Each structure stands twice: as C-alpha cells, then as structure tokens.
mmCIF file of C-alpha atoms and ligand atoms in Angstrom:
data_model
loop_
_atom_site.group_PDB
_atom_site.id
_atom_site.type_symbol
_atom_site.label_atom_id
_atom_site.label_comp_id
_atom_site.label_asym_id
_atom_site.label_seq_id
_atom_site.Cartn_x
_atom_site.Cartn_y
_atom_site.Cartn_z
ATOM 1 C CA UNK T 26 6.207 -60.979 161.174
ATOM 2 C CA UNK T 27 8.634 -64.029 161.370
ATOM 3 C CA UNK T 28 11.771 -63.765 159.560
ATOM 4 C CA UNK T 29 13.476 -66.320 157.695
ATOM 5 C CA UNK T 30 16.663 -64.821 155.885
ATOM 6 C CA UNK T 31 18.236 -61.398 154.332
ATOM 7 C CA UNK T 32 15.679 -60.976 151.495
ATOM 8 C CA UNK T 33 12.859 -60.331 154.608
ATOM 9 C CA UNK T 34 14.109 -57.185 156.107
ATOM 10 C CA UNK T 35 13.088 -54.423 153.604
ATOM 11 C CA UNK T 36 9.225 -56.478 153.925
ATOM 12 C CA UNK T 37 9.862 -56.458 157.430
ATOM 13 C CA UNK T 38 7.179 -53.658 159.255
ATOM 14 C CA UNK T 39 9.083 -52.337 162.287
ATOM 15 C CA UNK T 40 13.174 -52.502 162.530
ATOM 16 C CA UNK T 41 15.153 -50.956 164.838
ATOM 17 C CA UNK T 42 18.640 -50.265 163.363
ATOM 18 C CA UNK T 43 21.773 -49.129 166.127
ATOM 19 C CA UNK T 44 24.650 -47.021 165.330
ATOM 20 C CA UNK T 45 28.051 -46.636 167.116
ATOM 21 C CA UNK T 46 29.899 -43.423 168.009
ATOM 22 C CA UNK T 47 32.829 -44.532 165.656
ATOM 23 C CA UNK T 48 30.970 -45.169 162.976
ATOM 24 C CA UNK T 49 28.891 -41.449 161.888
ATOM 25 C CA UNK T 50 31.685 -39.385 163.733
ATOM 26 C CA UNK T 51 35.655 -38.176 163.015
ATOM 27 C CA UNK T 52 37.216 -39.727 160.002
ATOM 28 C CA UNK T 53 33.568 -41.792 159.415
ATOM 29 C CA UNK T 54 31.418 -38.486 159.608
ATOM 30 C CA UNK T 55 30.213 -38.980 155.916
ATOM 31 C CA UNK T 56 28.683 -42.571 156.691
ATOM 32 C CA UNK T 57 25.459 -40.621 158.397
ATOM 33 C CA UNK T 58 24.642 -39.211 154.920
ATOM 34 C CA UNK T 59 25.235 -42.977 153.498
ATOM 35 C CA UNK T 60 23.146 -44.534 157.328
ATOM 36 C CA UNK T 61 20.552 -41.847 156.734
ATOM 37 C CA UNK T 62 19.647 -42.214 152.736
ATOM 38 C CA UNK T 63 19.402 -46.309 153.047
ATOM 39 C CA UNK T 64 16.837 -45.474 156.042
ATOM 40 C CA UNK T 65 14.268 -42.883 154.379
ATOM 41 C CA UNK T 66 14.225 -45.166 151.333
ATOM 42 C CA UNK T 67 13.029 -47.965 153.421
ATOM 43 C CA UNK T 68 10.551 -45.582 155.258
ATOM 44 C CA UNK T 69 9.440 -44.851 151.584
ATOM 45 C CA UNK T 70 8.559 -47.827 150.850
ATOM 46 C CA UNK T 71 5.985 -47.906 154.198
ATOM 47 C CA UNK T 72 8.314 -49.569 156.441
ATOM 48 C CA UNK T 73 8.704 -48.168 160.029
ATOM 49 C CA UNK T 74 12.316 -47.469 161.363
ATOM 50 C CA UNK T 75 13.477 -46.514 164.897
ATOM 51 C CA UNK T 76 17.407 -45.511 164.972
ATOM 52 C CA UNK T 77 19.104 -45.693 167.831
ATOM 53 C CA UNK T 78 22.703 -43.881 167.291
ATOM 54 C CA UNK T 79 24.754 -43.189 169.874
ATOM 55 C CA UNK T 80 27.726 -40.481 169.037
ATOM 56 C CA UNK T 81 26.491 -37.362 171.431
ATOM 57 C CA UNK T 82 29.905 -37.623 173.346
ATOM 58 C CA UNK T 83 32.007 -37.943 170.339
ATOM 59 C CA UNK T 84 30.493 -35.132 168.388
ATOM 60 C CA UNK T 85 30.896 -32.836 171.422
ATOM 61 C CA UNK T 86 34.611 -34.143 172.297
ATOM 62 C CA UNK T 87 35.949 -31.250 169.263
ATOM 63 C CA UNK T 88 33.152 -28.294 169.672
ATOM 64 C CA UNK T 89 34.276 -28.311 173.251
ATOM 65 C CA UNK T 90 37.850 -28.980 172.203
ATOM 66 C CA UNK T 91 38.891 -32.029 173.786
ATOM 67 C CA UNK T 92 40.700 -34.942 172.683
ATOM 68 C CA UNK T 93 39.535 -38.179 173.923
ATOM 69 C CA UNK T 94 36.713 -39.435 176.247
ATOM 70 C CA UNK T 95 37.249 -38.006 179.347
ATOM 71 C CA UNK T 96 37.069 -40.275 182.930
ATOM 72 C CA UNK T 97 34.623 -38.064 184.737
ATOM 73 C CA UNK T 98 30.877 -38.712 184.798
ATOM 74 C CA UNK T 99 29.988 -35.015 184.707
ATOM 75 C CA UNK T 100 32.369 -33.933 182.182
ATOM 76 C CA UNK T 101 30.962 -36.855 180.007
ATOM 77 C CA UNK T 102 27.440 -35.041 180.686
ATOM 78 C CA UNK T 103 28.236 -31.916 179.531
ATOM 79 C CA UNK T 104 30.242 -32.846 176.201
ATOM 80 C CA UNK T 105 26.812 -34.950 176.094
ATOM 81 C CA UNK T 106 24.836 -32.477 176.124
ATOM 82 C CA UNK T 107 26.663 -30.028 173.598
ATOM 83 C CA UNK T 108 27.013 -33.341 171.340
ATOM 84 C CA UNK T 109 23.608 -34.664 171.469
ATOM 85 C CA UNK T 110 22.105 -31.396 169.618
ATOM 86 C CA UNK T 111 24.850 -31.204 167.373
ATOM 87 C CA UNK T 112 24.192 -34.939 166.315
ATOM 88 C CA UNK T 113 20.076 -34.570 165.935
ATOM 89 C CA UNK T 114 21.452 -30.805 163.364
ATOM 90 C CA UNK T 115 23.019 -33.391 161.602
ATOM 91 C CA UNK T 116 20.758 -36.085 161.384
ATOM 92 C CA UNK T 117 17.670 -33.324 160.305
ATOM 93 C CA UNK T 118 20.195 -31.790 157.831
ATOM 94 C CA UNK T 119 20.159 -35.410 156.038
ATOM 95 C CA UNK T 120 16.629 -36.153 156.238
ATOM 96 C CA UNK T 121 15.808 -32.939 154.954
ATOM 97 C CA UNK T 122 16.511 -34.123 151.586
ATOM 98 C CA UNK T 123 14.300 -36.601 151.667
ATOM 99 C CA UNK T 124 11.594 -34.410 153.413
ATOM 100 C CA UNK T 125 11.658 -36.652 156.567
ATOM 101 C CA UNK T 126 11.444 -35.142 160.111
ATOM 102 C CA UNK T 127 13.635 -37.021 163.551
ATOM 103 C CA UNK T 128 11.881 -37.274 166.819
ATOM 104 C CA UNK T 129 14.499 -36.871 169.292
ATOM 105 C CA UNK T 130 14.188 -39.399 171.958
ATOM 106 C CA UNK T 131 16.586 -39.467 175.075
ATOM 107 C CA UNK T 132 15.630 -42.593 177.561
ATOM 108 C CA UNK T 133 17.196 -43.788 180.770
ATOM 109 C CA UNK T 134 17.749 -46.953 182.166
ATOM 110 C CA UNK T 135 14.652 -46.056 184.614
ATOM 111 C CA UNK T 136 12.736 -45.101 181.761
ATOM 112 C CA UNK T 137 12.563 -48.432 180.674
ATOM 113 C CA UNK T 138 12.230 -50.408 183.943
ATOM 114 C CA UNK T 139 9.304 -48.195 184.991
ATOM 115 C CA UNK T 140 6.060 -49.662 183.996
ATOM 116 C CA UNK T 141 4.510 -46.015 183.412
ATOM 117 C CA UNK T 142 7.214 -44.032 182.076
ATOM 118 C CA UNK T 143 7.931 -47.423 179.352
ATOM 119 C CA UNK T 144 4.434 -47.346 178.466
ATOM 120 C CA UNK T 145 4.184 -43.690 177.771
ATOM 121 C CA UNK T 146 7.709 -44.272 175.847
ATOM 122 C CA UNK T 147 6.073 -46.904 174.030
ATOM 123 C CA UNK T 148 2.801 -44.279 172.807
ATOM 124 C CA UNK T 149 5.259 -41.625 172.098
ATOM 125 C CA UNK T 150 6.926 -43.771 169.545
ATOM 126 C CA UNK T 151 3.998 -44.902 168.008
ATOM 127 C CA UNK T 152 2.863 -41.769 167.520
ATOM 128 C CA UNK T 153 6.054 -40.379 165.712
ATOM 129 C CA UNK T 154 5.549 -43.999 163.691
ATOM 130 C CA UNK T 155 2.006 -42.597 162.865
ATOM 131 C CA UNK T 156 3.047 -38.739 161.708
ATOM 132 C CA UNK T 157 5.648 -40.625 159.448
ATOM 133 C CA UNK T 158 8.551 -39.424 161.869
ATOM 134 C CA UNK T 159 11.840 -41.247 162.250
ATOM 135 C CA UNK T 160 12.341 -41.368 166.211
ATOM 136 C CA UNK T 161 16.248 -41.298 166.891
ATOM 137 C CA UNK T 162 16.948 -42.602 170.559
ATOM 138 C CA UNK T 163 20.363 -42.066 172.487
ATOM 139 C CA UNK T 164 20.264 -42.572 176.284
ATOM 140 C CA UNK T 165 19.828 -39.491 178.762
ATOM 141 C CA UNK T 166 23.419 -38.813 179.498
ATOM 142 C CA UNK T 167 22.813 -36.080 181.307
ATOM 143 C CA UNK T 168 20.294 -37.932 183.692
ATOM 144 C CA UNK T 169 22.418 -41.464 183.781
ATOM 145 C CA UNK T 170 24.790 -42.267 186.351
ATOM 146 C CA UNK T 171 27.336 -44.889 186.549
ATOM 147 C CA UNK T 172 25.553 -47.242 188.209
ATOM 148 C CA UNK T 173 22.210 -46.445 186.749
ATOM 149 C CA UNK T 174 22.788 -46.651 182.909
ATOM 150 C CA UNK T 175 22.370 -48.906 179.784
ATOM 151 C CA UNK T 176 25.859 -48.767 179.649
ATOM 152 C CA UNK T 177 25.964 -48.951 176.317
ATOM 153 C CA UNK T 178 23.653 -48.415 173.109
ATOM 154 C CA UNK T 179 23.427 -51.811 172.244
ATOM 155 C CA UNK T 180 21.393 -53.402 175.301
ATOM 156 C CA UNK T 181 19.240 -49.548 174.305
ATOM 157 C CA UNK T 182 18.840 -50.905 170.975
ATOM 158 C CA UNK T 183 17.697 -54.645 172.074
ATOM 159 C CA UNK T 184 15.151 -52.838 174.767
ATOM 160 C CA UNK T 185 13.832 -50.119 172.684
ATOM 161 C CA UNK T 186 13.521 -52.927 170.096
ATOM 162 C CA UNK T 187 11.216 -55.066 172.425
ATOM 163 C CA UNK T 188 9.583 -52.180 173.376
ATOM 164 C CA UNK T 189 8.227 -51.358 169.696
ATOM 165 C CA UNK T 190 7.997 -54.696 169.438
ATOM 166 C CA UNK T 191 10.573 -54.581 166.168
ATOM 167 C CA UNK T 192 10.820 -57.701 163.537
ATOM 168 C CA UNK T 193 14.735 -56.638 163.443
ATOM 169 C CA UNK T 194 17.500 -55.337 165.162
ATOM 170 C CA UNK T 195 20.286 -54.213 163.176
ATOM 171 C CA UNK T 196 23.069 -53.849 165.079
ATOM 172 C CA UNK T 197 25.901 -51.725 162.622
ATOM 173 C CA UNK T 198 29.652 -51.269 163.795
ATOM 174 C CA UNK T 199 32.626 -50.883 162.113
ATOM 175 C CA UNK T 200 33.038 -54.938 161.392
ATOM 176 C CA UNK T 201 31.118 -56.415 158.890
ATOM 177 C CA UNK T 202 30.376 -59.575 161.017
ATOM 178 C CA UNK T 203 30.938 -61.539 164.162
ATOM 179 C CA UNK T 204 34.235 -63.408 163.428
ATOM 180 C CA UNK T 205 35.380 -66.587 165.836
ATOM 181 C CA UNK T 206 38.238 -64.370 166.572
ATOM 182 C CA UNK T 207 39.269 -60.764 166.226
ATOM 183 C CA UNK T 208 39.145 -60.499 162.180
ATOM 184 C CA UNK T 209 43.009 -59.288 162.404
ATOM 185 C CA UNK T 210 43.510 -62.038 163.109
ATOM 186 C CA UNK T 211 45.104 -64.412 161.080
ATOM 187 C CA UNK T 212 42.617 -67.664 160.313
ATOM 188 C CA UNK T 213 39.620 -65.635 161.578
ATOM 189 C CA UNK T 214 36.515 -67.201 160.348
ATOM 190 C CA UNK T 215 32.734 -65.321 159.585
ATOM 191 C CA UNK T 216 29.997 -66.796 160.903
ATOM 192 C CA UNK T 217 27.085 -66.129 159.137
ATOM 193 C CA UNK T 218 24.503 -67.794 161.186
ATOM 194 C CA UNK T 219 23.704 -67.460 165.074
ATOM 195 C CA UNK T 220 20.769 -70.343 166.570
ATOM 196 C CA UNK T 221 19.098 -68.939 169.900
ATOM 197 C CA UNK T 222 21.322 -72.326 171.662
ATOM 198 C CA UNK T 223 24.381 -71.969 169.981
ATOM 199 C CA UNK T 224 26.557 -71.205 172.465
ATOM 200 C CA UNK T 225 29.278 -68.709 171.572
ATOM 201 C CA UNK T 226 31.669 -68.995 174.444
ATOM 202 C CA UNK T 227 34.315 -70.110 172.591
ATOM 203 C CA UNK T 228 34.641 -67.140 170.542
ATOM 204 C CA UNK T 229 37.782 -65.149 171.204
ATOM 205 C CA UNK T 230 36.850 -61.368 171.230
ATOM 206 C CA UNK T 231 39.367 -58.672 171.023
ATOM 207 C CA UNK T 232 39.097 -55.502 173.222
ATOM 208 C CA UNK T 233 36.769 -52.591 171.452
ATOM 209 C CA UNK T 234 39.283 -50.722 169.099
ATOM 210 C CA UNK T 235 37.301 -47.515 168.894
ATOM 211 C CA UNK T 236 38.143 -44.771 171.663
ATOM 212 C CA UNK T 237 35.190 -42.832 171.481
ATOM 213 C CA UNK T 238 32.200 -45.502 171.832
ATOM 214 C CA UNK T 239 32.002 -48.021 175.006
ATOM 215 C CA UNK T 240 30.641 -51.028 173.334
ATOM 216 C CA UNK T 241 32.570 -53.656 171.314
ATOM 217 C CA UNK T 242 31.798 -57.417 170.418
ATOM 218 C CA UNK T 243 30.578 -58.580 174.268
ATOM 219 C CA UNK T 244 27.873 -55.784 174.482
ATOM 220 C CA UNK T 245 26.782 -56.553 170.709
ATOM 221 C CA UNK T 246 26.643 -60.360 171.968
ATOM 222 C CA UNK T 247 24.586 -59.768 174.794
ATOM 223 C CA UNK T 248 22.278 -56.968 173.280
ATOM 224 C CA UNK T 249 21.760 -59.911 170.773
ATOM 225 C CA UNK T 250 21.022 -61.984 173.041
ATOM 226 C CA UNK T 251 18.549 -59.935 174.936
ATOM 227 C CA UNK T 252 16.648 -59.574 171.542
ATOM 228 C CA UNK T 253 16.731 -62.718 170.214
ATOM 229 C CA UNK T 254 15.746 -64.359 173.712
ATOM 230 C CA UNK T 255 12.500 -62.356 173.304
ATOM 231 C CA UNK T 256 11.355 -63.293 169.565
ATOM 232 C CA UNK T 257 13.623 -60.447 167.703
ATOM 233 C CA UNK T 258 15.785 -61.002 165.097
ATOM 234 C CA UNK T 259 19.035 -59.614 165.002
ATOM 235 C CA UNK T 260 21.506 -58.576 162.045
ATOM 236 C CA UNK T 261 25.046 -57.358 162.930
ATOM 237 C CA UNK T 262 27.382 -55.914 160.294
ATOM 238 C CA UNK T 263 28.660 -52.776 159.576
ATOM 239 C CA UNK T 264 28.069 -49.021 158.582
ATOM 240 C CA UNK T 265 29.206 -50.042 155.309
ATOM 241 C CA UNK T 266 26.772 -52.647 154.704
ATOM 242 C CA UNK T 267 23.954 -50.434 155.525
ATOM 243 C CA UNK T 268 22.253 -50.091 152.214
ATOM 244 C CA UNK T 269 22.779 -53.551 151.469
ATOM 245 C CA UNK T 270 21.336 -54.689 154.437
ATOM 246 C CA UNK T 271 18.769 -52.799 154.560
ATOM 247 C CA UNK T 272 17.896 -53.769 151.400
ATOM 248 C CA UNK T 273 17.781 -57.611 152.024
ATOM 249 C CA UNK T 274 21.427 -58.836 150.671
ATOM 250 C CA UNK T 275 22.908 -61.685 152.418
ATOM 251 C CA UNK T 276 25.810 -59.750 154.128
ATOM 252 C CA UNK T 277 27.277 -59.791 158.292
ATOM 253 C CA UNK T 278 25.722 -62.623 160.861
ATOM 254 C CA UNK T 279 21.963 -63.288 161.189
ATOM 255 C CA UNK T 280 21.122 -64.477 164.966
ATOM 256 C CA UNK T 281 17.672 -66.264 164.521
ATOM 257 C CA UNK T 282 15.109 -65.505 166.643
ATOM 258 C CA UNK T 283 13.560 -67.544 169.793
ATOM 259 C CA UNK T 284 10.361 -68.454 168.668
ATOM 260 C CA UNK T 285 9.978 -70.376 172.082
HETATM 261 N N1 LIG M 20 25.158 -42.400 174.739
HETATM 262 C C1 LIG M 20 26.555 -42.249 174.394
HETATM 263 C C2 LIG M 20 26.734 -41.174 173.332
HETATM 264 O O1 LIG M 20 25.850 -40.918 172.573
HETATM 265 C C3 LIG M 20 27.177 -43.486 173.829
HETATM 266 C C4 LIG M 20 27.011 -44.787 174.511
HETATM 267 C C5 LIG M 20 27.685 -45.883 173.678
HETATM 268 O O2 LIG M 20 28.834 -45.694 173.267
HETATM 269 O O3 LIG M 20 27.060 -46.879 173.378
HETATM 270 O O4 LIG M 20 27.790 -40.630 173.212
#
C-alpha cells in the first residue's frame, strides 16, 4: 500500500518499527512497556508488526557488571549474549499482558546477502506473521565480526524492512525528528518532510550522544535512505512519540518513498 501522510500508518498492513539501545534500557527502561503496548494495539487491530530493537549489549553491560561498552569484539559477544535473553524476558513479560507471543530472530549480515538463507528468513517471518507472532530481530552478535556486520540496527531495520516487504519503517531514537542541526543547538530547525532527491548534505549532524548504542543521525540517514530508495516509507521520531505515531498523528520527519 502507498502512503501519503501520518493518518496512513495504523491502515498500513506490514511496518517495521526500530528501537535503539538508549532508548528501552538504563534510565529509559520503562519506555519498552510504553514501545510494547502502542505495538500489540496496532497488531489488534490486524496490522502486522516486525520490531527490530537493538539493546542486547546494554542490558548485559550491568548483569555482567560492567560500566560502559567495552572495545573488544569478543567481550561485546558475550555481554551480547547474556543481554540478548535478558531483553526477549523482557519483551515476553510485556506482551504477556496483551496475550501476544515474540519470535526471537537473530540475523547476520550474511544472512541477508545469501539468496537461500534471506529467503528462508523471509518464510520464517511470514510464518510468525501468520500464528499472530510479533518477530523481534537484533543482529547475531555472537556470529558478527567487525568487518562482517550491519554495523548498526538501522541499515537491519531498512533490510529486514525490504525483506517483508514493509509499507513503513519507523525508525524511533531519543530525538523526536531530524533537525538541520543538532537540536541543542540554538536556531535548530525540524524538518518535517524528506523527498527521495532532496539532498541532505547540508545538514550539520552532531556526534551520537548515547554511549551504549552505535548509531546516531548518519546511520538513521542512510538506513532511510536504503528504504526509501526501494519504495519504503520511512518515519523517524522518538520513543516518546511511539503511540502517537503509531497511531497516525503528524509528529517527527516523514521521508517519502521512491515510487520510481
Ligand atoms: N545489536 C546490538 C545490541 O543489541 C546493537 C547494535 C546497535 O546499536 O545498533 O546491543
């Protein structure tokens, strides 16, 4: 389905809505009840939802008793691992109330390049679309290396959206929208509305704030991008804005999809 404005996402059939690290975990740990009620009431109403959250580092960074991101790959892997589980407890503790199940799904850069693994990704998630599961994706950080990764959720989020073939990708962060310079800035200015030409180089963007995630405004950019460039819709704004978005208010920046 083509979408014009706000008021079409809760119509929408498929969306694919991201999550940072910094926005469901430390001081923001009560947005996931807030991320996860907006979702099931849109899956009530017969829409289809992937979620794509990343956070498994973050959420293992205090069970294992560290305090920040460490440099090393394989420590990374581990408080990964420990995280990741912890995350999906959390997640099914939500949805619970809403008698909704999650579909863990971890996926790898290869994954997604490979023709055969993509296409079994792509069955997997239909299927869990079918049983009325919500699939929750985070990359394989056990299985990803430095060179070989996403890098970050929010190219994930654009590929896994072109993989379901999503109307939407909502992209939420802890800003409510892309700004022509760092909104701390004094003089910053919203911009509401993205066109698949506009070109955005003149935007000033600050270095990510949060020390727990990896992307920030040039990965949300370019995972926009990515989805737009291939006939996907994309929504940025933040954690905050979730019901409302989800919902179909006019609130963060709209980048139009390439219909071309
Ligand atoms: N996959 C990583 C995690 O869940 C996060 C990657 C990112 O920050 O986008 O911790």
């Amino acid at each position: 389905m083509s979408l014009s404005d706000h008021r079409d996402i809760p119509k929408a059939k498929r969306l694919v809505v991201k999550v940072g690290s910094s926005s469901i975990t430390g001081a923001n740990e009560s947005n996931l009840a807030k991320l996860v009620a907006a979702i099931a009431k849109n899956i009530a109403s017969g829409q289809e939802i992937v979620l794509v959250t990343s956070g498994a580092i973050a959420t293992g960074l205090p069970l294992l008793k560290l305090l920040s991101k460490p440099d090393d790959l394989a420590t990374s892997q581990a408080l990964a691992a420990v995280g990741q589980s912890r995350l999906m407890l959390r997640y099914q503790v939500e949805l619970d109330k809403y008698d909704l199940l999650a579909g863990q799904v971890l996926l790898s850069a290869h994954d997604l390049e490979n023709e055969e693994s993509s296409a079994n990704a792509k069955e997997a998630l239909g299927r869990l679309f079918d049983l009325g599961v919500l699939p929750i994706v985070n990359e394989n950080d056990t299985v990803a290396t430095a060179e070989i990764r996403f890098g970050d959720n929010d190219r994930l989020a654009a590929l896994v959206a072109i993989l379901v073939e999503a109307d939407a990708l909502i992209l939420l962060s802890d800003v409510d929208a892309l700004y022509d310079r760092p909104p701390t800035e004094a003089g910053a200015n919203k911009i509401e509305w993205v066109e698949p030409l506009d070109d955005l180089s003149s935007i000033k963007i600050g270095s990510s704030s949060s020390n727990v995630g990896t992307g920030g405004a040039v990965t949300k950019l370019q995972a926009a991008r990515t989805a737009t460039d291939n006939g996907i819709t994309v929504l940025l704004t933040s954690i905050d804005n979730v019901g409302s978005v989800l919902s179909g208010d006019r609130v963060g920046t709209w980048f139009r999809a390439n219909r071309d």
